[in-house]
C-alpha cells in the first residue's frame, strides 16, 4: 500500500475530533454519570501487525469541508485548521494486500459486553445495537474510543495518585452524545481531560453546499444528508513546568448520500508542548510515534511530522505551539479496515510516548521563574486554540454545541505579560528557537 498526500486550495476547514485507540485488556469499575471514579492500573497496548506503505503525492478536492465544521460545533469538541489542507490517503500498491474477510466476526455479543464493562461509563450506543452490528466500523470505532478513554484515564490517575476523574455523560438532542472525563487540581496534573463523542443525524443544507463548493457533489434526499461522527480527544496539563503538556485526538466520520453511497475518512494526531526543552524527552516522544508509523511504511512519519509542524503554527507569533508530533486527516483508502489499523497503531503509541516523560519530571524541583514561564507558554496555547483553531471558534458559535467540552482543552491557569522577551542564551530562549525552527528529532 502507498500513502499519498495532496494539497488543497485555500478555504475554511473545520475538523471533528474523532478517532480510535488501543484495545483494553484490564478491567476497571464502571462509573455512573457525573461521578468521581478511582481507577486501577493501566493496561498495556497490544502489538499489531505492520502494513506496508510508501509515498505518493497527488492533489484534488476533498470531502467534507463544511461538513466537518458543522460536526465540530454539533459534537462540541475542539478541532484545528491551517491555511492549506492536506489529504492523507492510503492506496493499494501493485502487489496488493489481503483485506479481512467480510464475514469474519471480531467480537461476539459476550465479548462486546465484557469490553463494555471496562469503560469509564456505558457506551453512547446501546449494547444491543452494538451486538447487532459487531463488524460495522461504527461499532468498532465506538468500542475503541471508549477503550482509549478508559486506558488513558487509568494511566493518568495512576501517575497522579491523588485526584480522581469526574465522569460526565451528555446527550445531544439531535442524536448521540458523549462522555467527558476530567481530573483537576491533582498532585501531578493541574487539568487532564479525555473526552469521547458519538454523534449522528442529518447535516444541514449549508454544510452540503460547502462540500459542493470543494468539488464534491452529494445528493440529498428531502434536503437531508445522514452522518455519523465519533472520536476521542485529550489534552493534559501537568503542574510541574518540566512535565510537558500533551494533546491527541483520533476520529472517524461517514456520510451517506441519496444514492446510498457512504463516504468515510479517519484523521488524528498527537503532539507535545513542553515549557522547557529536554532533548531526551523530545527524541523519546518522536521516536515512539515514528516506530508506530514505521509499521506501515518508512515515509509516513516524515510527512505527518511536517504536517503537524505546519498545523500548530501560531502565525502572529511566528512560532509553533510545541515541538510537534504527527498529524493527518482525510485518510480514506484503501479500505476501512486497513485505515483503521493504521489509526489504531498510532493511537496505541500515545501512552508509551507520554507517560514515561511525565513520570520522569513530575517531581522535579522548580523555581517561581520556571512557573512564570510555564504560565506564559500556556498563554500561547490558549492563543492557538481560540484564535487559529477554526473548529473551536465554529463550535463556540454553533447552536446546540457543548461549550464545556469545547473548552476542555484550555488550562486552568495561564498568563500574558506585555512585550515579554526571555534573555539571550537562556533556557527559555532555547525552547523558543525550536518552536520557530522545528527540528528533526529522530535522525
Tab-separated table of C-alpha atoms in Angstrom:
chain	number	residue	atom	x	y	z
A	1	UNK	CA	0.000	0.000	0.000
A	2	UNK	CA	1.077	3.553	-0.556
A	3	UNK	CA	0.130	6.558	1.479
A	4	UNK	CA	-0.416	9.678	-0.531
A	5	UNK	CA	-0.732	13.316	0.341
A	6	UNK	CA	-2.201	16.128	-1.672
A	7	UNK	CA	-2.545	19.850	-1.218
A	8	UNK	CA	-5.887	21.578	-1.434
A	9	UNK	CA	-6.907	25.095	-2.223
A	10	UNK	CA	-7.436	27.655	0.484
A	11	UNK	CA	-10.724	27.867	2.289
A	12	UNK	CA	-12.288	27.124	5.637
A	13	UNK	CA	-11.748	23.705	7.148
A	14	UNK	CA	-13.262	22.595	10.396
A	15	UNK	CA	-12.321	19.316	11.872
A	16	UNK	CA	-14.208	16.988	14.096
A	17	UNK	CA	-12.181	15.417	16.831
A	18	UNK	CA	-12.805	11.766	16.174
A	19	UNK	CA	-10.830	8.575	16.438
A	20	UNK	CA	-9.968	5.173	17.937
A	21	UNK	CA	-7.472	3.667	20.345
A	22	UNK	CA	-5.783	0.531	21.600
A	23	UNK	CA	-7.753	-2.473	22.743
A	24	UNK	CA	-8.077	-2.552	26.520
A	25	UNK	CA	-7.349	-5.791	28.377
A	26	UNK	CA	-7.554	-4.802	32.052
A	27	UNK	CA	-10.847	-4.423	33.872
A	28	UNK	CA	-11.914	-1.342	35.804
A	29	UNK	CA	-15.073	-0.359	37.675
A	30	UNK	CA	-17.833	1.238	35.637
A	31	UNK	CA	-18.753	4.761	36.568
A	32	UNK	CA	-22.131	6.439	36.653
A	33	UNK	CA	-22.827	9.775	35.043
A	34	UNK	CA	-21.061	12.770	36.575
A	35	UNK	CA	-19.481	10.930	39.431
A	36	UNK	CA	-15.911	10.523	40.632
A	37	UNK	CA	-14.063	7.280	39.926
A	38	UNK	CA	-10.898	5.808	41.436
A	39	UNK	CA	-9.044	3.879	38.757
A	40	UNK	CA	-6.711	0.886	38.973
A	41	UNK	CA	-3.511	0.370	36.960
A	42	UNK	CA	-3.019	0.803	33.266
A	43	UNK	CA	-3.446	-1.960	30.726
A	44	UNK	CA	-0.620	-2.180	28.200
A	45	UNK	CA	-1.091	-1.833	24.448
A	46	UNK	CA	-1.123	-4.897	22.255
A	47	UNK	CA	1.370	-5.460	19.440
A	48	UNK	CA	-0.034	-5.015	15.962
A	49	UNK	CA	0.914	-6.444	12.594
A	50	UNK	CA	2.576	-3.856	10.390
A	51	UNK	CA	1.251	-2.835	6.998
A	52	UNK	CA	3.464	-1.647	4.176
A	53	UNK	CA	3.086	1.888	2.888
A	54	UNK	CA	5.109	4.127	0.638
A	55	UNK	CA	4.996	7.752	-0.522
A	56	UNK	CA	2.658	9.047	-3.208
A	57	UNK	CA	1.569	12.607	-3.804
A	58	UNK	CA	-1.478	13.916	-5.557
A	59	UNK	CA	-3.792	16.857	-5.433
A	60	UNK	CA	-7.541	17.007	-5.562
A	61	UNK	CA	-10.603	18.220	-3.782
A	62	UNK	CA	-11.649	16.654	-0.514
A	63	UNK	CA	-14.890	15.659	1.081
A	64	UNK	CA	-16.394	17.436	3.994
A	65	UNK	CA	-15.045	20.965	4.429
A	66	UNK	CA	-18.235	22.476	5.801
A	67	UNK	CA	-19.375	19.028	6.867
A	68	UNK	CA	-16.662	18.648	9.460
A	69	UNK	CA	-17.204	22.231	10.528
A	70	UNK	CA	-20.823	21.543	11.324
A	71	UNK	CA	-19.892	18.433	13.275
A	72	UNK	CA	-17.232	20.270	15.241
A	73	UNK	CA	-19.937	22.525	16.589
A	74	UNK	CA	-22.527	19.797	16.995
A	75	UNK	CA	-20.250	17.412	18.822
A	76	UNK	CA	-18.864	20.191	20.985
A	77	UNK	CA	-15.264	19.078	20.509
A	78	UNK	CA	-12.199	21.196	19.851
A	79	UNK	CA	-10.522	20.960	16.433
A	80	UNK	CA	-7.843	22.719	14.455
A	81	UNK	CA	-7.032	24.025	10.985
A	82	UNK	CA	-4.291	25.639	8.980
A	83	UNK	CA	-4.006	27.688	5.793
A	84	UNK	CA	-3.955	24.846	3.289
A	85	UNK	CA	-5.471	21.453	3.963
A	86	UNK	CA	-3.593	18.342	3.023
A	87	UNK	CA	-5.081	14.972	2.263
A	88	UNK	CA	-3.893	11.665	3.652
A	89	UNK	CA	-4.819	8.621	1.650
A	90	UNK	CA	-3.686	5.015	1.632
A	91	UNK	CA	-3.908	3.298	-1.750
A	92	UNK	CA	-3.010	-0.280	-2.743
A	93	UNK	CA	0.410	-0.951	-4.237
A	94	UNK	CA	0.547	-3.102	-7.340
A	95	UNK	CA	1.352	-6.145	-5.225
A	96	UNK	CA	-1.855	-5.652	-3.277
A	97	UNK	CA	-2.762	-6.803	0.221
A	98	UNK	CA	-5.421	-9.064	1.561
A	99	UNK	CA	-8.306	-7.408	3.331
A	100	UNK	CA	-10.048	-9.056	6.290
A	101	UNK	CA	-12.792	-11.475	5.333
A	102	UNK	CA	-16.158	-9.642	5.228
A	103	UNK	CA	-17.920	-12.433	7.074
A	104	UNK	CA	-15.381	-12.796	9.845
A	105	UNK	CA	-16.608	-11.842	13.318
A	106	UNK	CA	-14.114	-9.997	15.505
A	107	UNK	CA	-16.270	-9.941	18.623
A	108	UNK	CA	-19.304	-11.931	19.680
A	109	UNK	CA	-22.035	-10.494	21.893
A	110	UNK	CA	-20.480	-11.689	25.152
A	111	UNK	CA	-17.078	-10.279	24.207
A	112	UNK	CA	-18.621	-6.890	23.435
A	113	UNK	CA	-20.349	-6.901	26.810
A	114	UNK	CA	-17.068	-7.785	28.517
A	115	UNK	CA	-15.281	-4.943	26.792
A	116	UNK	CA	-18.024	-2.523	27.710
A	117	UNK	CA	-17.658	-3.492	31.378
A	118	UNK	CA	-14.167	-1.943	31.392
A	119	UNK	CA	-15.238	1.513	30.219
A	120	UNK	CA	-15.495	4.713	32.252
A	121	UNK	CA	-19.222	4.685	31.527
A	122	UNK	CA	-21.618	2.690	29.383
A	123	UNK	CA	-21.270	3.321	25.626
A	124	UNK	CA	-23.243	6.085	23.959
A	125	UNK	CA	-24.853	3.484	21.690
A	126	UNK	CA	-26.991	0.852	23.399
A	127	UNK	CA	-25.324	-2.511	23.915
A	128	UNK	CA	-27.968	-4.381	21.938
A	129	UNK	CA	-27.257	-2.193	18.917
A	130	UNK	CA	-23.513	-2.795	19.196
A	131	UNK	CA	-24.155	-6.524	19.422
A	132	UNK	CA	-26.396	-6.366	16.357
A	133	UNK	CA	-23.625	-4.972	14.127
A	134	UNK	CA	-20.268	-6.176	15.528
A	135	UNK	CA	-18.433	-5.883	12.180
A	136	UNK	CA	-19.652	-2.383	11.359
A	137	UNK	CA	-16.921	0.259	11.567
A	138	UNK	CA	-19.161	2.438	13.730
A	139	UNK	CA	-19.233	-0.343	16.341
A	140	UNK	CA	-15.510	-0.948	16.145
A	141	UNK	CA	-14.721	2.736	16.452
A	142	UNK	CA	-17.062	3.353	19.357
A	143	UNK	CA	-15.623	0.438	21.288
A	144	UNK	CA	-12.108	1.624	20.542
A	145	UNK	CA	-12.632	5.220	21.607
A	146	UNK	CA	-14.303	4.033	24.811
A	147	UNK	CA	-11.327	1.757	25.457
A	148	UNK	CA	-8.958	4.593	24.677
A	149	UNK	CA	-10.644	6.839	27.190
A	150	UNK	CA	-10.526	4.177	29.916
A	151	UNK	CA	-6.891	3.271	29.290
A	152	UNK	CA	-5.623	6.851	29.194
A	153	UNK	CA	-7.610	7.778	32.305
A	154	UNK	CA	-6.114	4.789	34.138
A	155	UNK	CA	-2.600	5.781	33.182
A	156	UNK	CA	-3.089	9.393	34.243
A	157	UNK	CA	-4.820	8.540	37.524
A	158	UNK	CA	-2.075	6.069	38.389
A	159	UNK	CA	0.606	8.710	37.836
A	160	UNK	CA	-1.277	11.377	39.793
A	161	UNK	CA	-2.003	9.066	42.702
A	162	UNK	CA	-4.351	11.523	44.435
A	163	UNK	CA	-7.037	13.071	42.239
A	164	UNK	CA	-9.879	11.187	40.568
A	165	UNK	CA	-11.663	11.658	37.272
A	166	UNK	CA	-15.130	13.144	37.167
A	167	UNK	CA	-17.206	11.316	34.567
A	168	UNK	CA	-19.812	13.440	32.814
A	169	UNK	CA	-22.219	11.871	30.319
A	170	UNK	CA	-24.009	14.227	27.982
A	171	UNK	CA	-26.603	13.845	25.264
A	172	UNK	CA	-27.189	15.725	22.050
A	173	UNK	CA	-30.864	16.127	21.286
A	174	UNK	CA	-30.193	15.878	17.543
A	175	UNK	CA	-28.641	12.438	18.040
A	176	UNK	CA	-25.904	10.772	20.057
A	177	UNK	CA	-23.829	12.218	22.863
A	178	UNK	CA	-20.552	11.783	24.654
A	179	UNK	CA	-18.619	11.166	27.839
A	180	UNK	CA	-16.191	13.734	29.232
A	181	UNK	CA	-13.709	12.678	31.927
A	182	UNK	CA	-11.791	15.431	33.708
A	183	UNK	CA	-9.215	15.389	36.508
A	184	UNK	CA	-8.428	18.749	38.117
A	185	UNK	CA	-6.110	20.036	40.850
A	186	UNK	CA	-4.297	16.749	41.322
A	187	UNK	CA	-0.842	16.138	42.699
A	188	UNK	CA	0.698	15.866	39.217
A	189	UNK	CA	-1.936	17.241	36.859
A	190	UNK	CA	-3.469	20.670	37.047
A	191	UNK	CA	-6.029	19.578	34.463
A	192	UNK	CA	-6.385	16.438	32.365
A	193	UNK	CA	-9.366	15.782	30.131
A	194	UNK	CA	-10.242	12.779	27.990
A	195	UNK	CA	-13.468	13.136	26.038
A	196	UNK	CA	-15.331	10.952	23.548
A	197	UNK	CA	-18.271	11.803	21.338
A	198	UNK	CA	-20.541	9.667	19.170
A	199	UNK	CA	-22.970	11.855	17.248
A	200	UNK	CA	-25.295	11.273	14.321
A	201	UNK	CA	-28.191	12.855	12.488
A	202	UNK	CA	-28.625	14.891	9.326
A	203	UNK	CA	-26.290	17.551	8.048
A	204	UNK	CA	-27.627	20.960	7.178
A	205	UNK	CA	-28.014	22.159	3.592
A	206	UNK	CA	-25.353	24.751	4.389
A	207	UNK	CA	-22.840	22.035	5.155
A	208	UNK	CA	-23.766	20.162	1.967
A	209	UNK	CA	-23.335	23.357	-0.059
A	210	UNK	CA	-19.889	23.932	1.427
A	211	UNK	CA	-18.940	20.409	0.424
A	212	UNK	CA	-20.133	21.050	-3.137
A	213	UNK	CA	-18.011	24.178	-3.156
A	214	UNK	CA	-14.981	21.919	-2.654
A	215	UNK	CA	-15.824	19.764	-5.684
A	216	UNK	CA	-17.923	17.032	-4.070
A	217	UNK	CA	-21.464	16.551	-5.330
A	218	UNK	CA	-23.545	14.691	-2.776
A	219	UNK	CA	-27.203	14.218	-3.462
A	220	UNK	CA	-29.530	14.963	-0.574
A	221	UNK	CA	-32.881	13.292	-0.072
A	222	UNK	CA	-35.565	15.635	1.202
A	223	UNK	CA	-32.730	18.074	1.985
A	224	UNK	CA	-31.192	15.512	4.350
A	225	UNK	CA	-27.715	14.043	4.435
A	226	UNK	CA	-27.241	11.398	7.171
A	227	UNK	CA	-23.916	11.396	9.015
A	228	UNK	CA	-22.138	9.641	11.863
A	229	UNK	CA	-19.085	11.076	13.621
A	230	UNK	CA	-17.123	9.778	16.579
A	231	UNK	CA	-13.784	10.289	18.231
A	232	UNK	CA	-11.605	10.634	21.293
A	233	UNK	CA	-9.750	13.788	22.284
A	234	UNK	CA	-7.428	14.533	25.185
A	235	UNK	CA	-5.401	17.460	26.493
A	236	UNK	CA	-3.206	17.073	29.586
A	237	UNK	CA	-1.680	19.987	31.537
A	238	UNK	CA	0.741	18.916	34.324
A	239	UNK	CA	1.563	21.221	37.235
A	240	UNK	CA	5.333	20.914	37.001
A	241	UNK	CA	6.898	23.218	34.362
A	242	UNK	CA	9.282	20.419	33.388
A	243	UNK	CA	6.465	17.991	32.578
A	244	UNK	CA	5.077	18.902	29.132
A	245	UNK	CA	1.503	19.349	28.000
A	246	UNK	CA	0.286	16.678	25.588
A	247	UNK	CA	-2.655	16.545	23.176
A	248	UNK	CA	-4.006	13.765	20.993
A	249	UNK	CA	-7.147	13.020	19.045
A	250	UNK	CA	-8.259	10.241	16.720
A	251	UNK	CA	-11.523	10.348	14.803
A	252	UNK	CA	-13.830	8.729	12.255
A	253	UNK	CA	-16.553	10.211	10.073
A	254	UNK	CA	-19.014	8.954	7.482
A	255	UNK	CA	-21.853	10.435	5.454
A	256	UNK	CA	-24.419	8.749	3.214
A	257	UNK	CA	-25.759	10.436	0.097
A	258	UNK	CA	-29.175	9.976	-1.539
A	259	UNK	CA	-27.828	7.241	-3.817
A	260	UNK	CA	-26.849	5.177	-0.794
A	261	UNK	CA	-23.107	5.753	-1.223
A	262	UNK	CA	-21.170	6.018	2.040
A	263	UNK	CA	-18.195	8.371	2.185
A	264	UNK	CA	-15.802	7.954	5.108
A	265	UNK	CA	-12.421	9.001	6.467
A	266	UNK	CA	-10.159	8.902	9.510
A	267	UNK	CA	-7.945	11.584	10.995
A	268	UNK	CA	-5.893	12.334	14.043
A	269	UNK	CA	-2.557	13.080	15.587
A	270	UNK	CA	-0.547	13.535	18.748
A	271	UNK	CA	1.719	16.429	19.759
A	272	UNK	CA	3.857	17.578	22.683
A	273	UNK	CA	4.079	21.101	24.160
A	274	UNK	CA	6.958	21.441	26.637
A	275	UNK	CA	7.677	24.560	28.686
A	276	UNK	CA	11.406	23.834	28.624
A	277	UNK	CA	13.294	21.834	26.030
A	278	UNK	CA	14.579	18.416	27.034
A	279	UNK	CA	16.360	16.747	24.124
A	280	UNK	CA	15.964	13.265	25.561
A	281	UNK	CA	12.211	13.718	26.008
A	282	UNK	CA	11.780	15.101	22.501
A	283	UNK	CA	13.653	12.170	20.986
A	284	UNK	CA	11.647	9.653	23.032
A	285	UNK	CA	8.312	11.185	22.053
A	286	UNK	CA	9.064	11.434	18.340
A	287	UNK	CA	10.826	8.083	18.158
A	288	UNK	CA	7.821	6.350	19.724
A	289	UNK	CA	5.491	7.924	17.171
A	290	UNK	CA	7.901	7.138	14.346
A	291	UNK	CA	8.081	3.493	15.374
A	292	UNK	CA	4.293	3.332	15.228
A	293	UNK	CA	4.203	4.923	11.783
A	294	UNK	CA	7.072	2.769	10.528
A	295	UNK	CA	4.932	-0.330	10.980
A	296	UNK	CA	3.015	0.990	7.982
A	297	UNK	CA	5.862	2.376	5.901
A	298	UNK	CA	9.072	4.383	6.364
A	299	UNK	CA	7.811	7.502	4.571
A	300	UNK	CA	4.720	8.153	6.688
A	301	UNK	CA	6.306	9.678	9.782
A	302	UNK	CA	8.303	12.385	7.939
A	303	UNK	CA	5.196	13.545	6.063
A	304	UNK	CA	2.943	13.574	9.099
A	305	UNK	CA	5.626	15.138	11.278
A	306	UNK	CA	5.937	18.073	8.867
A	307	UNK	CA	2.167	18.301	8.602
A	308	UNK	CA	1.999	18.598	12.390
A	309	UNK	CA	4.666	21.325	12.466
A	310	UNK	CA	2.671	23.340	9.927
A	311	UNK	CA	-0.626	22.604	11.626
A	312	UNK	CA	0.204	24.070	15.041
A	313	UNK	CA	1.761	27.290	13.766
A	314	UNK	CA	0.829	30.481	15.652
A	315	UNK	CA	1.051	32.916	12.775
A	316	UNK	CA	1.073	36.167	14.711
A	317	UNK	CA	3.879	34.878	16.972
A	318	UNK	CA	5.902	33.196	14.245
A	319	UNK	CA	6.264	30.056	16.345
A	320	UNK	CA	4.771	26.605	16.787
A	321	UNK	CA	2.617	25.729	19.749
A	322	UNK	CA	5.023	22.959	20.720
A	323	UNK	CA	7.619	20.542	19.355
A	324	UNK	CA	5.070	18.700	17.228
A	325	UNK	CA	4.446	15.025	16.694
A	326	UNK	CA	2.243	13.677	13.895
A	327	UNK	CA	-0.938	14.861	12.257
A	328	UNK	CA	-3.035	13.570	9.334
A	329	UNK	CA	-6.552	13.872	8.001
A	330	UNK	CA	-8.966	12.571	5.349
A	331	UNK	CA	-7.489	9.085	5.416
A	332	UNK	CA	-9.940	7.187	3.220
A	333	UNK	CA	-8.193	4.333	1.400
A	334	UNK	CA	-7.511	1.602	0.503
A	335	UNK	CA	-10.112	0.098	2.855
A	336	UNK	CA	-11.752	0.923	6.150
A	337	UNK	CA	-10.008	-1.980	7.848
A	338	UNK	CA	-6.518	-1.015	6.727
A	339	UNK	CA	-7.021	2.659	7.508
A	340	UNK	CA	-8.462	1.640	10.872
A	341	UNK	CA	-5.372	-0.466	11.615
A	342	UNK	CA	-3.094	2.466	10.830
A	343	UNK	CA	-5.030	4.842	13.074
A	344	UNK	CA	-5.166	2.237	15.814
A	345	UNK	CA	-1.399	1.754	15.704
A	346	UNK	CA	-0.841	5.495	16.028
A	347	UNK	CA	-3.255	5.712	18.932
A	348	UNK	CA	-1.574	2.836	20.730
A	349	UNK	CA	1.597	4.925	20.870
A	350	UNK	CA	0.016	7.675	22.999
A	351	UNK	CA	0.578	6.216	26.462
A	352	UNK	CA	4.132	4.899	25.893
A	353	UNK	CA	5.147	8.152	24.205
A	354	UNK	CA	3.974	10.405	27.044
A	355	UNK	CA	3.581	8.699	30.422
A	356	UNK	CA	7.321	7.953	30.894
A	357	UNK	CA	8.089	11.646	30.358
A	358	UNK	CA	5.552	12.740	32.987
A	359	UNK	CA	6.822	10.176	35.487
A	360	UNK	CA	10.359	11.393	34.879
A	361	UNK	CA	9.600	15.056	35.588
A	362	UNK	CA	6.518	15.263	37.806
A	363	UNK	CA	8.639	15.630	40.965
A	364	UNK	CA	11.377	17.856	39.548
A	365	UNK	CA	12.190	20.933	41.606
A	366	UNK	CA	11.373	24.279	40.008
A	367	UNK	CA	11.546	27.981	40.778
A	368	UNK	CA	8.945	30.765	40.625
A	369	UNK	CA	10.643	31.902	37.406
A	370	UNK	CA	10.097	28.439	35.894
A	371	UNK	CA	6.426	28.562	36.855
A	372	UNK	CA	6.057	32.048	35.377
A	373	UNK	CA	7.463	30.864	32.042
A	374	UNK	CA	5.055	27.918	32.079
A	375	UNK	CA	2.142	30.315	32.533
A	376	UNK	CA	3.326	32.447	29.619
A	377	UNK	CA	3.686	29.398	27.368
A	378	UNK	CA	0.192	28.313	28.332
A	379	UNK	CA	-0.961	31.709	27.132
A	380	UNK	CA	0.382	30.768	23.700
A	381	UNK	CA	-1.541	27.502	23.930
A	382	UNK	CA	-4.748	29.417	24.578
A	383	UNK	CA	-3.992	31.817	21.720
A	384	UNK	CA	-3.691	28.988	19.227
A	385	UNK	CA	-6.840	27.217	20.360
A	386	UNK	CA	-9.028	30.319	20.399
A	387	UNK	CA	-7.545	32.302	17.511
A	388	UNK	CA	-6.461	29.676	14.985
A	389	UNK	CA	-8.415	26.555	15.805
A	390	UNK	CA	-11.335	27.116	13.472
A	391	UNK	CA	-13.239	24.142	14.824
A	392	UNK	CA	-13.156	25.650	18.310
A	393	UNK	CA	-14.357	29.024	17.063
A	394	UNK	CA	-17.069	27.418	14.972
A	395	UNK	CA	-18.205	25.334	17.924
A	396	UNK	CA	-18.445	28.354	20.201
A	397	UNK	CA	-20.933	29.989	17.850
A	398	UNK	CA	-22.905	26.918	16.815
A	399	UNK	CA	-26.326	26.397	18.413
A	400	UNK	CA	-26.511	23.159	20.385
A	401	UNK	CA	-22.768	22.853	20.869
A	402	UNK	CA	-21.434	21.826	24.272
A	403	UNK	CA	-19.230	24.668	25.473
A	404	UNK	CA	-17.686	22.750	28.384
A	405	UNK	CA	-16.366	20.079	26.021
A	406	UNK	CA	-15.128	22.653	23.512
A	407	UNK	CA	-13.103	24.473	26.173
A	408	UNK	CA	-11.875	21.311	27.902
A	409	UNK	CA	-8.548	21.776	26.122
A	410	UNK	CA	-7.733	25.031	27.903
A	411	UNK	CA	-5.530	25.058	31.037
A	412	UNK	CA	-6.849	26.147	34.418
A	413	UNK	CA	-4.274	28.935	34.576
A	414	UNK	CA	-2.310	30.999	32.045
A	415	UNK	CA	-0.593	34.386	31.863
A	416	UNK	CA	0.097	37.211	29.426
A	417	UNK	CA	2.769	39.823	30.013
A	418	UNK	CA	3.244	42.869	27.822
A	419	UNK	CA	6.270	42.604	25.496
A	420	UNK	CA	7.809	39.716	27.396
A	421	UNK	CA	11.104	38.513	25.939
A	422	UNK	CA	13.464	35.989	27.582
A	423	UNK	CA	17.186	36.747	27.974
A	424	UNK	CA	19.519	35.580	25.217
A	425	UNK	CA	21.093	32.147	25.696
A	426	UNK	CA	18.612	31.323	28.473
A	427	UNK	CA	16.740	28.037	28.694
A	428	UNK	CA	13.578	29.989	27.853
A	429	UNK	CA	15.211	31.282	24.663
A	430	UNK	CA	16.302	27.721	23.836
A	431	UNK	CA	12.754	26.419	23.553
A	432	UNK	CA	11.699	29.458	21.511
A	433	UNK	CA	14.406	28.700	18.944
A	434	UNK	CA	12.997	25.198	18.435
A	435	UNK	CA	9.429	26.499	18.216
A	436	UNK	CA	10.492	28.921	15.481
A	437	UNK	CA	12.651	26.383	13.640
A	438	UNK	CA	11.354	22.793	14.020
A	439	UNK	CA	13.968	20.058	14.347
A	440	UNK	CA	14.354	16.509	13.134
A	441	UNK	CA	14.425	14.568	16.416
A	442	UNK	CA	14.974	11.022	15.197
A	443	UNK	CA	17.828	11.144	12.657
